[in-house]
PDB file of C-alpha atoms in Angstrom:
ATOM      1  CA  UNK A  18     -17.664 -15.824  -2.783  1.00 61.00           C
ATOM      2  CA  UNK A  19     -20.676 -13.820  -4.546  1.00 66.00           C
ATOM      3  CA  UNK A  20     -19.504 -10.250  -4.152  1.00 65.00           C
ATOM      4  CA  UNK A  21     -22.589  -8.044  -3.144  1.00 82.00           C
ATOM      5  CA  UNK A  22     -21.483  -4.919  -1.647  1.00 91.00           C
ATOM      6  CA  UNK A  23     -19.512  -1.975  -2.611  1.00 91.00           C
ATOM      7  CA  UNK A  24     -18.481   1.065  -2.401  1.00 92.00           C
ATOM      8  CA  UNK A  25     -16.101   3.835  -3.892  1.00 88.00           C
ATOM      9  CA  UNK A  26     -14.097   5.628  -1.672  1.00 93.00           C
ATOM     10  CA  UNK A  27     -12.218   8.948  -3.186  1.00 89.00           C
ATOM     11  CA  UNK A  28      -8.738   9.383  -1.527  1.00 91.00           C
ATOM     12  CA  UNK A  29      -7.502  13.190  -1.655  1.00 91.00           C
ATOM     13  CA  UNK A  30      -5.077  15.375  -0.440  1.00 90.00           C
ATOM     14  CA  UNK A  31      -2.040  17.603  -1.223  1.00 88.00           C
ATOM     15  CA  UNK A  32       0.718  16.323  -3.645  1.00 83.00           C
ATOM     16  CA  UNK A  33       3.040  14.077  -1.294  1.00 84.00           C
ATOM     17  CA  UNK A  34       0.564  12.943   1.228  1.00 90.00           C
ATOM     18  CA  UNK A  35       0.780   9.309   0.590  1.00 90.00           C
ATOM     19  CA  UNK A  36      -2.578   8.502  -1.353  1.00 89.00           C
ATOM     20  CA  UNK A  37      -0.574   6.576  -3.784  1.00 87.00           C
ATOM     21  CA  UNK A  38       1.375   4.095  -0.957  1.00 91.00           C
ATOM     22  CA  UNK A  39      -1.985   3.720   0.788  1.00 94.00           C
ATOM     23  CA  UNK A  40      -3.774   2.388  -2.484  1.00 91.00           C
ATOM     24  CA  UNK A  41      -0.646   0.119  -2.986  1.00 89.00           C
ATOM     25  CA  UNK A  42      -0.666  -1.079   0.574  1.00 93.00           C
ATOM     26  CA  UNK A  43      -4.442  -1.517   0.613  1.00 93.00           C
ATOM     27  CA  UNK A  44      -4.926  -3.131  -2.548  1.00 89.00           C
ATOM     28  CA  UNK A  45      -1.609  -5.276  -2.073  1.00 85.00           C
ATOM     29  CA  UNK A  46      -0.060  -4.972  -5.049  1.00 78.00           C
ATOM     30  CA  UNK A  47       1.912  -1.691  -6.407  1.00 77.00           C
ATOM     31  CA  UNK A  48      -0.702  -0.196  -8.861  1.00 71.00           C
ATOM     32  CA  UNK A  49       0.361   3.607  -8.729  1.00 75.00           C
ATOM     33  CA  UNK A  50       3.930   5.290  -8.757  1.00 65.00           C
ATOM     34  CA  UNK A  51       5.272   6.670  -5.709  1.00 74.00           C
ATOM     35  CA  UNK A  52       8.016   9.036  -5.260  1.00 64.00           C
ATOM     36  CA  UNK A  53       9.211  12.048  -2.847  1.00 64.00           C
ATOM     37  CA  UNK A  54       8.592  14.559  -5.610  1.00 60.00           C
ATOM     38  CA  UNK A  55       5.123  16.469  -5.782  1.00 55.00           C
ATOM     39  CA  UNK A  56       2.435  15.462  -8.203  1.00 56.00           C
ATOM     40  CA  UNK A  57       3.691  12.248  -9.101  1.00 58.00           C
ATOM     41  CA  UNK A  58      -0.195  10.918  -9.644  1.00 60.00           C
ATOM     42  CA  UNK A  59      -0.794  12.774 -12.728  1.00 58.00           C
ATOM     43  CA  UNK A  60      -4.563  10.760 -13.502  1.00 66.00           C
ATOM     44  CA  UNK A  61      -7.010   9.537 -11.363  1.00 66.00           C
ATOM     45  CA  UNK A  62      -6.169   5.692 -10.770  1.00 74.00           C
ATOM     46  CA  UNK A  63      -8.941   3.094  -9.727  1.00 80.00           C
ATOM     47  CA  UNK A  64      -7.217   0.417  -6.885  1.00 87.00           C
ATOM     48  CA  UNK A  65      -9.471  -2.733  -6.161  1.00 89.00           C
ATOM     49  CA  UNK A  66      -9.555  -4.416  -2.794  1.00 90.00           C
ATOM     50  CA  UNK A  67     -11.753  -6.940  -2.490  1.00 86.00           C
ATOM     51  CA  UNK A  68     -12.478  -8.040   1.602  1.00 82.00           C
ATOM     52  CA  UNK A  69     -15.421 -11.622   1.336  1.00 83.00           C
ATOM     53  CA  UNK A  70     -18.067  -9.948  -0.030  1.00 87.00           C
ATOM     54  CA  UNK A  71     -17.256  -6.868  -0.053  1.00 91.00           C
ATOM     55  CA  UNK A  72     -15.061  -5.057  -3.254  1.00 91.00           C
ATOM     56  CA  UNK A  73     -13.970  -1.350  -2.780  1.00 92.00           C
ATOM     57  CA  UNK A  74     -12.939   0.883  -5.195  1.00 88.00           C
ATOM     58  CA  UNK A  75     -10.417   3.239  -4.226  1.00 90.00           C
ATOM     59  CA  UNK A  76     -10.140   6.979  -6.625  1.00 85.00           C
ATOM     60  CA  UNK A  77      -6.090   7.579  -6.256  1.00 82.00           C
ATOM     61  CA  UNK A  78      -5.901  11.015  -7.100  1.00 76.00           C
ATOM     62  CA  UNK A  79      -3.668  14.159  -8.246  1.00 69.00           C
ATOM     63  CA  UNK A  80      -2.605  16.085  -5.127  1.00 63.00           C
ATOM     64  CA  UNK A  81      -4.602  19.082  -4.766  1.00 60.00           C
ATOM     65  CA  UNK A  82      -1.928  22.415  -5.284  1.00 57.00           C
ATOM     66  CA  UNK A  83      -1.859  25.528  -7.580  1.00 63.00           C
ATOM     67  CA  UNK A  84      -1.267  24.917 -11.172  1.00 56.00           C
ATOM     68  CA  UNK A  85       1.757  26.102 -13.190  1.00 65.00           C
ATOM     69  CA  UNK A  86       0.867  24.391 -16.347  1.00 67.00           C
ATOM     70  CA  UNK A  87      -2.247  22.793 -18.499  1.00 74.00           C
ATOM     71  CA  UNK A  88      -1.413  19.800 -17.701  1.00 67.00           C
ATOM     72  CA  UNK A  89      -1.582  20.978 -13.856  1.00 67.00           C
ATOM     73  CA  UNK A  90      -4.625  22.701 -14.365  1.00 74.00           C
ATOM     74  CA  UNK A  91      -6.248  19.566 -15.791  1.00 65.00           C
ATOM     75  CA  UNK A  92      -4.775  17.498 -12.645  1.00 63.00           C
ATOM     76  CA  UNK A  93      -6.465  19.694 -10.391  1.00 63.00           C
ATOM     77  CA  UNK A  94      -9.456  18.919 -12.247  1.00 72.00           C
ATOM     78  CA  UNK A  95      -9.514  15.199 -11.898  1.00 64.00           C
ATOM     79  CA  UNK A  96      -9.077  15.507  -8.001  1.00 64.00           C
ATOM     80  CA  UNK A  97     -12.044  18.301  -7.755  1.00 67.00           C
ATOM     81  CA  UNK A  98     -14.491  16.158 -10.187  1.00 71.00           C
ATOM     82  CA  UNK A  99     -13.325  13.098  -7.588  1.00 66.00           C
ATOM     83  CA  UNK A 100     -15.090  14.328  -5.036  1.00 67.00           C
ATOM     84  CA  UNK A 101     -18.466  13.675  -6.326  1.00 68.00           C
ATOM     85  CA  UNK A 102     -20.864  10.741  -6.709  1.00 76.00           C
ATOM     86  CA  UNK A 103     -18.535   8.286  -4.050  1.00 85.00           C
ATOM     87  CA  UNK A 104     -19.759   6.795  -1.003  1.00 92.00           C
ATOM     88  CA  UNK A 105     -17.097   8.114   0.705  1.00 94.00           C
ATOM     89  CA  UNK A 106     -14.306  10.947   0.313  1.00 93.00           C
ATOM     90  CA  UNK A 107     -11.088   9.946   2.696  1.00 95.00           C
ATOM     91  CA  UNK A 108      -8.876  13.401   3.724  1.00 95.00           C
ATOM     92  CA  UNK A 109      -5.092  12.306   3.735  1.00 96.00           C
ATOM     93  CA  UNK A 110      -3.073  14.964   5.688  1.00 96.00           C
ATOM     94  CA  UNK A 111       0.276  14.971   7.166  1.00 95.00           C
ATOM     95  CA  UNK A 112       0.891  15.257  10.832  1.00 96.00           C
ATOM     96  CA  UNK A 113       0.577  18.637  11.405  1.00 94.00           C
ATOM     97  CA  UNK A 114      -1.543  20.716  13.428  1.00 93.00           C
ATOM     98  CA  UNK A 115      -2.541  23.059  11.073  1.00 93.00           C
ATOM     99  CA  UNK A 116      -5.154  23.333   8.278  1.00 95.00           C
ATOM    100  CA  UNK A 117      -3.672  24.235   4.897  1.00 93.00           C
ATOM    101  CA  UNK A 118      -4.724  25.647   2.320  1.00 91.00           C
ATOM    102  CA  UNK A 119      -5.215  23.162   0.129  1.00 89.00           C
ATOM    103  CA  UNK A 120      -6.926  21.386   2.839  1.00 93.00           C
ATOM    104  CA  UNK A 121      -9.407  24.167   3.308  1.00 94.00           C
ATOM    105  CA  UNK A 122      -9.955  24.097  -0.137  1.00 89.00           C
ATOM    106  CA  UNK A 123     -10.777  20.262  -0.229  1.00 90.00           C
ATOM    107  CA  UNK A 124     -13.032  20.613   3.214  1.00 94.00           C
ATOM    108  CA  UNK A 125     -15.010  23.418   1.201  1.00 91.00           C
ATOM    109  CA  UNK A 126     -15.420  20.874  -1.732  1.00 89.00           C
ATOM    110  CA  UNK A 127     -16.497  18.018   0.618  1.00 91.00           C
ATOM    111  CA  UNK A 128     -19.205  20.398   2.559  1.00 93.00           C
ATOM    112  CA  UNK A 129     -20.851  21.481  -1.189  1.00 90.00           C
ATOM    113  CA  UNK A 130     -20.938  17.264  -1.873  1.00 88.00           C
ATOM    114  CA  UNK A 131     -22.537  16.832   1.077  1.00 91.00           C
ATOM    115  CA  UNK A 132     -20.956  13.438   1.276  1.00 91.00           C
ATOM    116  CA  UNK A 133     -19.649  11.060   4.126  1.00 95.00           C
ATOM    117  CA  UNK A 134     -15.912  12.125   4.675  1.00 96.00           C
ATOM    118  CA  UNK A 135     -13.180  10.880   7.397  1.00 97.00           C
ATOM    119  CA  UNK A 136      -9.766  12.017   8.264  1.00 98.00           C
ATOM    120  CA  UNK A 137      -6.616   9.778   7.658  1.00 98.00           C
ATOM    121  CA  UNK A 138      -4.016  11.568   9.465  1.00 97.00           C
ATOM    122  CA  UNK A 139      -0.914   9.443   7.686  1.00 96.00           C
ATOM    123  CA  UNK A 140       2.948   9.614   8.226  1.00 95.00           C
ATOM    124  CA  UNK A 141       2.151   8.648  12.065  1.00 95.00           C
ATOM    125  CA  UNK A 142       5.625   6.587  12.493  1.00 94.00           C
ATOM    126  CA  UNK A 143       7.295  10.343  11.827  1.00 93.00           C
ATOM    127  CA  UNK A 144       5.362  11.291  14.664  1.00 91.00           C
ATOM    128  CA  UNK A 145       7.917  11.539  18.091  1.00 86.00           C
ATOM    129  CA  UNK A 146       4.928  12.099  20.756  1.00 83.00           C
ATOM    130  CA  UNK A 147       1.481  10.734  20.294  1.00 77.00           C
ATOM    131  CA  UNK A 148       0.130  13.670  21.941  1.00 83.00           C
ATOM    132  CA  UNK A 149       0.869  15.194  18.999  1.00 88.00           C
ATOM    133  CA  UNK A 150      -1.718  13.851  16.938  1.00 93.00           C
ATOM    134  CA  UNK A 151      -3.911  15.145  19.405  1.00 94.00           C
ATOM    135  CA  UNK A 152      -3.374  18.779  18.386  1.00 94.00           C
ATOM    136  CA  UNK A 153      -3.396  17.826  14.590  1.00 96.00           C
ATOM    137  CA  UNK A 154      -6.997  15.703  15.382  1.00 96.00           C
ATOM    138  CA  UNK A 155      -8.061  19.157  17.476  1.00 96.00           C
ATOM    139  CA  UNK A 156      -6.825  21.607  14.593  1.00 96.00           C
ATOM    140  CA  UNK A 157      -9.123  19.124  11.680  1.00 97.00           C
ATOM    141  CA  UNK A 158     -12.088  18.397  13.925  1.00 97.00           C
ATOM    142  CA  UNK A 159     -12.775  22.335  14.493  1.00 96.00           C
ATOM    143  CA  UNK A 160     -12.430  23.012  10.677  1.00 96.00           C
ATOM    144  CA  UNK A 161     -15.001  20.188  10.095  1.00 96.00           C
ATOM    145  CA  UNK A 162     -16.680  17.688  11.617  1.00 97.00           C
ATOM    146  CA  UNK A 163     -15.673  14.592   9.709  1.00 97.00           C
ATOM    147  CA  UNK A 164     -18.110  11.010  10.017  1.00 97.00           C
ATOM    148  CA  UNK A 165     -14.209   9.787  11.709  1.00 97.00           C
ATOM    149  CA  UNK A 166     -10.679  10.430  12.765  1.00 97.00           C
ATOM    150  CA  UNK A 167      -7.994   7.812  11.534  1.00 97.00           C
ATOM    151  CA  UNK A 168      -4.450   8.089  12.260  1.00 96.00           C
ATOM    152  CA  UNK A 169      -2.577   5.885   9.793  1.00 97.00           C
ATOM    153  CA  UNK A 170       1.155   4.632   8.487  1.00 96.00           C
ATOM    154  CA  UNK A 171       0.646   3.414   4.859  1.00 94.00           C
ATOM    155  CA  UNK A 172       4.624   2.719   5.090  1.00 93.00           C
ATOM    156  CA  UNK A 173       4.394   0.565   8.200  1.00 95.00           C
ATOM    157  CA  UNK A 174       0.530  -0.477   7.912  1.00 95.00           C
ATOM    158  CA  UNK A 175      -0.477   0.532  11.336  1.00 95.00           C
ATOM    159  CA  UNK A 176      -4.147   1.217  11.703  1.00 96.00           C
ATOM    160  CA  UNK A 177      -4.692   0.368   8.564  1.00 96.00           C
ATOM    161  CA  UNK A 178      -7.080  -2.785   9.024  1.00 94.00           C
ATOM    162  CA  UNK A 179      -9.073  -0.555  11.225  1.00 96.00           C
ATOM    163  CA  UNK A 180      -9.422   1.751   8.272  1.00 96.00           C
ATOM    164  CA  UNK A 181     -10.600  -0.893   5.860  1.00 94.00           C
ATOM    165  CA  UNK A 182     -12.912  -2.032   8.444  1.00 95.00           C
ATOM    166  CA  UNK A 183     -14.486   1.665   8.116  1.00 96.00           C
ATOM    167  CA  UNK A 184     -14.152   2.136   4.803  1.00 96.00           C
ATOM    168  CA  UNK A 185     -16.701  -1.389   4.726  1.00 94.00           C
ATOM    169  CA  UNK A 186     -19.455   0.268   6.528  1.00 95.00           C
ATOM    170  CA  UNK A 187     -20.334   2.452   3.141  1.00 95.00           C
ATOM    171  CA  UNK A 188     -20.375  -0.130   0.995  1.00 94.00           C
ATOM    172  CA  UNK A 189     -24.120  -0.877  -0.526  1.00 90.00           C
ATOM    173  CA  UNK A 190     -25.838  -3.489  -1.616  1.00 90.00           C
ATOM    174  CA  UNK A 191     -24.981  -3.697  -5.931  1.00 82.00           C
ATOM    175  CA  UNK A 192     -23.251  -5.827  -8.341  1.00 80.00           C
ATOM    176  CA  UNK A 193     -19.192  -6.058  -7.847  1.00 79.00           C
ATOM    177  CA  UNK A 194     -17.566  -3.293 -10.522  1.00 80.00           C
ATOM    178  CA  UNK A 195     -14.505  -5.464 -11.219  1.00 80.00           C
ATOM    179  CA  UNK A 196     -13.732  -8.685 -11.992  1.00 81.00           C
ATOM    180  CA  UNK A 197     -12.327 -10.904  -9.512  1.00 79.00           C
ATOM    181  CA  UNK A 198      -7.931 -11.046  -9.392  1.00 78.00           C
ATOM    182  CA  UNK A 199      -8.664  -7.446 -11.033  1.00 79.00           C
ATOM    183  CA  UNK A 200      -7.037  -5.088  -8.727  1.00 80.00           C
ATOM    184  CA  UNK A 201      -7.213  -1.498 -11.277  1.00 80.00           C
ATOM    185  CA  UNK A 202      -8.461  -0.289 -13.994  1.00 77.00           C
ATOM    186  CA  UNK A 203      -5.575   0.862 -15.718  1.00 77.00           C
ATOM    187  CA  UNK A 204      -4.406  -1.455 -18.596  1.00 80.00           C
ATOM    188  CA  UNK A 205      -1.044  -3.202 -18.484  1.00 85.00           C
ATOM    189  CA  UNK A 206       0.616  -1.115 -20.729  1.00 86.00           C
ATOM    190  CA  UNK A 207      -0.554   1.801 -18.777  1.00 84.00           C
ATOM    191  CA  UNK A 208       0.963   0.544 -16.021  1.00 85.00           C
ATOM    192  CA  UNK A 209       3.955   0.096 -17.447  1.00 90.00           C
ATOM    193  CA  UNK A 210       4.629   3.199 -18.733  1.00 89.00           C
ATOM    194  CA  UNK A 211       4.168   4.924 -14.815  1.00 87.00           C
ATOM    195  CA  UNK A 212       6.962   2.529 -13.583  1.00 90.00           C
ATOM    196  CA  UNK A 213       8.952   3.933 -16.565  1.00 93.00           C
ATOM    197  CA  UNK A 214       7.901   7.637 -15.127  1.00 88.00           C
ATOM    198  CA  UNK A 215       8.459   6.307 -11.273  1.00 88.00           C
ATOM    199  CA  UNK A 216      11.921   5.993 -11.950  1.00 92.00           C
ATOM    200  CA  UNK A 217      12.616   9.069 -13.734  1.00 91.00           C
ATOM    201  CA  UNK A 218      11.360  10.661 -10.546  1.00 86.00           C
ATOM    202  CA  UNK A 219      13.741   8.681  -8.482  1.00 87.00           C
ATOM    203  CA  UNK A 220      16.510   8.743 -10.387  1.00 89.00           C
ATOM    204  CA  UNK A 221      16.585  12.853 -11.815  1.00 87.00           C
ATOM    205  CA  UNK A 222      17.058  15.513  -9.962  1.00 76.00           C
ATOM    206  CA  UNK A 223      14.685  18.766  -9.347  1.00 67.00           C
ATOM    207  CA  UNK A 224      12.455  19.718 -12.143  1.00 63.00           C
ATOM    208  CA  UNK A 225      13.267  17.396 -14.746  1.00 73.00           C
ATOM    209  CA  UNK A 226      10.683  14.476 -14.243  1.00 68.00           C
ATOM    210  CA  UNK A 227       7.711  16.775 -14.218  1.00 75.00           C
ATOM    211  CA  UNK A 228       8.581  17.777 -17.973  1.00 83.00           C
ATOM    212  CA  UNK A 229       8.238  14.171 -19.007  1.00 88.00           C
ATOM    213  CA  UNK A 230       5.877  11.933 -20.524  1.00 88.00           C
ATOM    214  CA  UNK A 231       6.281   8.246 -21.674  1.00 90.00           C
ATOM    215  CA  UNK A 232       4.333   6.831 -24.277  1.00 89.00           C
ATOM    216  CA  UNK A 233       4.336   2.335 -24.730  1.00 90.00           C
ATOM    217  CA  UNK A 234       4.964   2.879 -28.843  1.00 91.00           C
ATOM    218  CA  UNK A 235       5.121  -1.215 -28.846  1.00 93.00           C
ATOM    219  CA  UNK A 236       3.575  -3.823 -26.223  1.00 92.00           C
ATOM    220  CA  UNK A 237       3.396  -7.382 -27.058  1.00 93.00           C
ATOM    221  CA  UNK A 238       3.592 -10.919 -25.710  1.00 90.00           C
ATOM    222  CA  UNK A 239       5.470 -13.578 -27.134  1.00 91.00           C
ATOM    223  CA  UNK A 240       2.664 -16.819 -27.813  1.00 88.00           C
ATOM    224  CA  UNK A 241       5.400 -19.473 -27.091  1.00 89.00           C
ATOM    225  CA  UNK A 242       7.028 -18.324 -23.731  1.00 90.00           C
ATOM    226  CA  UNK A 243       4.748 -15.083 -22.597  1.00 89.00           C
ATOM    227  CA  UNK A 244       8.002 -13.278 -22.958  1.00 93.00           C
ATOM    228  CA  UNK A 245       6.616  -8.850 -22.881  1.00 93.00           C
ATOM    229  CA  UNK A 246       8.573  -7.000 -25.741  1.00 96.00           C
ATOM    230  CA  UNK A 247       7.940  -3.330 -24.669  1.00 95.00           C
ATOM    231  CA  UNK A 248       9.223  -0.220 -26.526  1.00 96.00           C
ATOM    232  CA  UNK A 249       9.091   3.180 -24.705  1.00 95.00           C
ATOM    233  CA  UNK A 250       9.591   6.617 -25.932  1.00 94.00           C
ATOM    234  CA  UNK A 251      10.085   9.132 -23.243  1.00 94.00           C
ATOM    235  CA  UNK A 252       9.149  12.499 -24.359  1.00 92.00           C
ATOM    236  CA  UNK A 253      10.896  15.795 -22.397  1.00 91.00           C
ATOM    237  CA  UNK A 254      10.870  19.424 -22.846  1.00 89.00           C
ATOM    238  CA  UNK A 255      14.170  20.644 -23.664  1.00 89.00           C
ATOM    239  CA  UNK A 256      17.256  19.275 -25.067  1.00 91.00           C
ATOM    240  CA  UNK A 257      19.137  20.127 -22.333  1.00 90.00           C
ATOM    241  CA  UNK A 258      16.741  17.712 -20.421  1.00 91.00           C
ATOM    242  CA  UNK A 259      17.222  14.630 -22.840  1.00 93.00           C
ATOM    243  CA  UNK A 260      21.124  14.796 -21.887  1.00 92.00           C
ATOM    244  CA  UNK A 261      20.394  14.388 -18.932  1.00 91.00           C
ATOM    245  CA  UNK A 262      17.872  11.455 -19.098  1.00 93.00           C
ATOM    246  CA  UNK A 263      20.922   9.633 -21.217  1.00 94.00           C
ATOM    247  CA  UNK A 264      23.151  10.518 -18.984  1.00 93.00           C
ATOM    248  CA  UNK A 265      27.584  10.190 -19.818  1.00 93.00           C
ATOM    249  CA  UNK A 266      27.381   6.854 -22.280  1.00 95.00           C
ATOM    250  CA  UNK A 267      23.657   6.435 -21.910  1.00 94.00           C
ATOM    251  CA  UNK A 268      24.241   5.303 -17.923  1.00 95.00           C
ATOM    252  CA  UNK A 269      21.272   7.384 -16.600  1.00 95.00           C
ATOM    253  CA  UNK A 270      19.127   6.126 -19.096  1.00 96.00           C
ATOM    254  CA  UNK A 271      20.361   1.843 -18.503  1.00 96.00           C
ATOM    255  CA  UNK A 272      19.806   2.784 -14.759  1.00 96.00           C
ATOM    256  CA  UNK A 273      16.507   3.796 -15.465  1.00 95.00           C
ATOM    257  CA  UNK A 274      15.525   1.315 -17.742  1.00 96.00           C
ATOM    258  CA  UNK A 275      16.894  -1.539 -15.557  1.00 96.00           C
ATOM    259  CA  UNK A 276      15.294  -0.499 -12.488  1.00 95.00           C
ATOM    260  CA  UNK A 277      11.836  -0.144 -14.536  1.00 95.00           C
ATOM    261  CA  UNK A 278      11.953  -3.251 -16.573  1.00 96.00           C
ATOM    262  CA  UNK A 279      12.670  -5.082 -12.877  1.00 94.00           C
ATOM    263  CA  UNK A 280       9.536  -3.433 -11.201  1.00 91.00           C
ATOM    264  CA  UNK A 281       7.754  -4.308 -14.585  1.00 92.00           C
ATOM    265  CA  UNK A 282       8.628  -7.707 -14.739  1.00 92.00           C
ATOM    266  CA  UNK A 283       7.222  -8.361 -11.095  1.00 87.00           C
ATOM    267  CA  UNK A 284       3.914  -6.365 -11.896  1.00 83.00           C
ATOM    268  CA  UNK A 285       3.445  -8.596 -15.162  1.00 86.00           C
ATOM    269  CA  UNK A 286       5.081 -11.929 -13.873  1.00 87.00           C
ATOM    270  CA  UNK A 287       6.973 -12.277 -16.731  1.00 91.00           C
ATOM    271  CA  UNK A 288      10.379 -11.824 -18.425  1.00 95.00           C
ATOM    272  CA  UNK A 289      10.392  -8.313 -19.907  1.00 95.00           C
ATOM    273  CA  UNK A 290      12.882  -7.175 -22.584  1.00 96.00           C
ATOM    274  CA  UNK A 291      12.676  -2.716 -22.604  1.00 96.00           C
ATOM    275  CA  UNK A 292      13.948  -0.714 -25.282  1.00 96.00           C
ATOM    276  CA  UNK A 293      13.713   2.848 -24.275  1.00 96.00           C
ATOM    277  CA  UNK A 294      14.096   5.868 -26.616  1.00 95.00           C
ATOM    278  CA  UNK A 295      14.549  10.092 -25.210  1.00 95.00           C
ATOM    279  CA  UNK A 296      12.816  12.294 -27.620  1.00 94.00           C
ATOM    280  CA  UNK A 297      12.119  16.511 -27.054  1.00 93.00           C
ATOM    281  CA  UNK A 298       8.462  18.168 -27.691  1.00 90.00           C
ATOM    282  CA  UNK A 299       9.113  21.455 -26.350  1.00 89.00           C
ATOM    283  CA  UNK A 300       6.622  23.040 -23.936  1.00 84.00           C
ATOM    284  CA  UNK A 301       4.022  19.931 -24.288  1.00 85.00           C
ATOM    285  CA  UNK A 302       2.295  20.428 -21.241  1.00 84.00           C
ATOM    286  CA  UNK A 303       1.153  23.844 -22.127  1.00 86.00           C
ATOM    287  CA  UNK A 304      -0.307  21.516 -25.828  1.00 82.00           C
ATOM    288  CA  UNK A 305      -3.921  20.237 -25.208  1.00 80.00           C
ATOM    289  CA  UNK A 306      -3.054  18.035 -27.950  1.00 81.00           C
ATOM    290  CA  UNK A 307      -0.389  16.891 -26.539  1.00 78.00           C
ATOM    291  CA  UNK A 308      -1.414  16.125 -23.338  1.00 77.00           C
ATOM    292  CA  UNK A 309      -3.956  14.031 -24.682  1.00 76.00           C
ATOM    293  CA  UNK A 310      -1.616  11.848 -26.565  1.00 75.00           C
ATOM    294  CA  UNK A 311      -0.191  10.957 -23.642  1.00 74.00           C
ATOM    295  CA  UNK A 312      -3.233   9.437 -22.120  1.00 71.00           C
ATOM    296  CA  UNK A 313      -4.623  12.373 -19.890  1.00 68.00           C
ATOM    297  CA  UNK A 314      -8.037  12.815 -20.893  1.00 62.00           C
ATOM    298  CA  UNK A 315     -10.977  14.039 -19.463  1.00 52.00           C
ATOM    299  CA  UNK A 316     -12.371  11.295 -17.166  1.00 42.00           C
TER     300      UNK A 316
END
């Protein structure tokens, strides 16, 4: 089917809010990390869904929080510049009835754009009482009057086809951005090297994964049997740090490398063989330079 309307929708909200498992549970397919530590998204991430002939585009972004580091500061950044020239900016919150300050912050940004904006309240399965939400919907709708109110799950998909229906009603008449089967805009290596990252997160403990970077230093297909050879560097801040990413006899680092390469090997539907190296660039997201290198440019 001819795809003739679209729309970009910008999804923001504090680190940990669940704008990363809604684009993967819209778009169907796991296209940005996830994790229970803060500011996992480090760029902004484009997720595709494409409903007849309809295509949205949904802007996964950095949570929204107070910077420690260059690399923060350009994080915040990305999710401020998001909220500009969309069709729609979606509010993720938690549960709670009270307006944070990072939410005020983000409600200030979306009254200067003067754009269309709705409320996902997510994280609703957590919720005992459904009256709840009604003091959390109370607390939002008197610090702004948003075009909607949507409570959501993205882990158990409730009201979630009622939110796609919505986010549908901005899209405009215009030529589809993406290819069809596309579902981001990230390249495959890309990809790849934010599993590798995902599972750091999962697997380390406490500060450690936020002084990483990984860098794909070798991606390639086999012609013969589509076999992916992929060689990973990951880059930390101290070489305290890298024993711990090894872990006794290298077992943190084979737990994290098999749990990556098995995620990897379902996103590219392939055979993968992963060969992952620890190096240590002190202080490197304080290093413009070095930030850069590692893929997070201005956007």
């Amino acid at each position: 089917m001819q795809k003739t309307k679209t729309a970009m929708i910008t999804l923001c909200g504090r680190p940990n809010v669940g704008k990363s498992s809604l684009t993967n549970a819209l778009v169907g397919e796991k296209i940005a990390i996830v994790s229970n530590k803060p500011q996992t998204t480090r760029n902004r991430i484009y997720g595709v869904v494409t409903e007849g002939d309809t295509q949205l585009v949904l802007l996964d972004t950095p949570g929204f929080h107070k910077p420690r580091s260059r690399l923060g500061d350009y994080m915040v950044k990305v999710a401020r510049d998001s909220i500009a020239d969309v069709d729609l900016v979606a509010l993720l919150v938690e549960p709670v009835p009270h307006v944070g300050i990072p939410e005020q912050e983000l409600i200030e940004k979306i009254r200067q754009s003067r754009l269309p904006a709705i409320l996902c309240i997510n994280k609703i399965d957590t919720v005992a009482k459904k009256d709840d939400l009604l003091a959390v919907i109370a607390a939002y709708s008197e610090a702004y009057d948003f075009d909607g109110i949507f409570p959501i799950s993205a882990r158990t998909r409730d009201g979630l086809d009622e939110l796609l229906d919505e986010f549908k009603k901005y899209a405009v008449e215009g030529p589809q951005l993406f290819p069809d089967g596309m579902t981001t805009d990230q390249p495959d290596a890309q990809v790849c090297a934010e599993i590798v990252r995902e599972k750091m997160l999962l697997c380390l403990e406490k500060e450690i994964p936020h002084g990483t970077a990984v860098e794909i230093t070798r991606f390639t297909e086999r012609e013969d049997t589509g076999i992916v050879d992929l060689d990973v560097t990951i880059y930390c801040e101290k070489a305290s740090h890298k024993g711990i990413i090894i872990g006794k006899n290298g077992a943190m680092l084979k737990k994290i490398s098999t749990e990556a390469r098995q995620d990897i090997e379902r996103f590219m539907g392939t055979k993968v063989y992963l060969e992952t190296w620890v190096k240590v660039k002190e202080n490197w997201r304080d290093n413009m330079n070095y930030i850069r290198s590692f893929g997070y440019n201005d956007q």
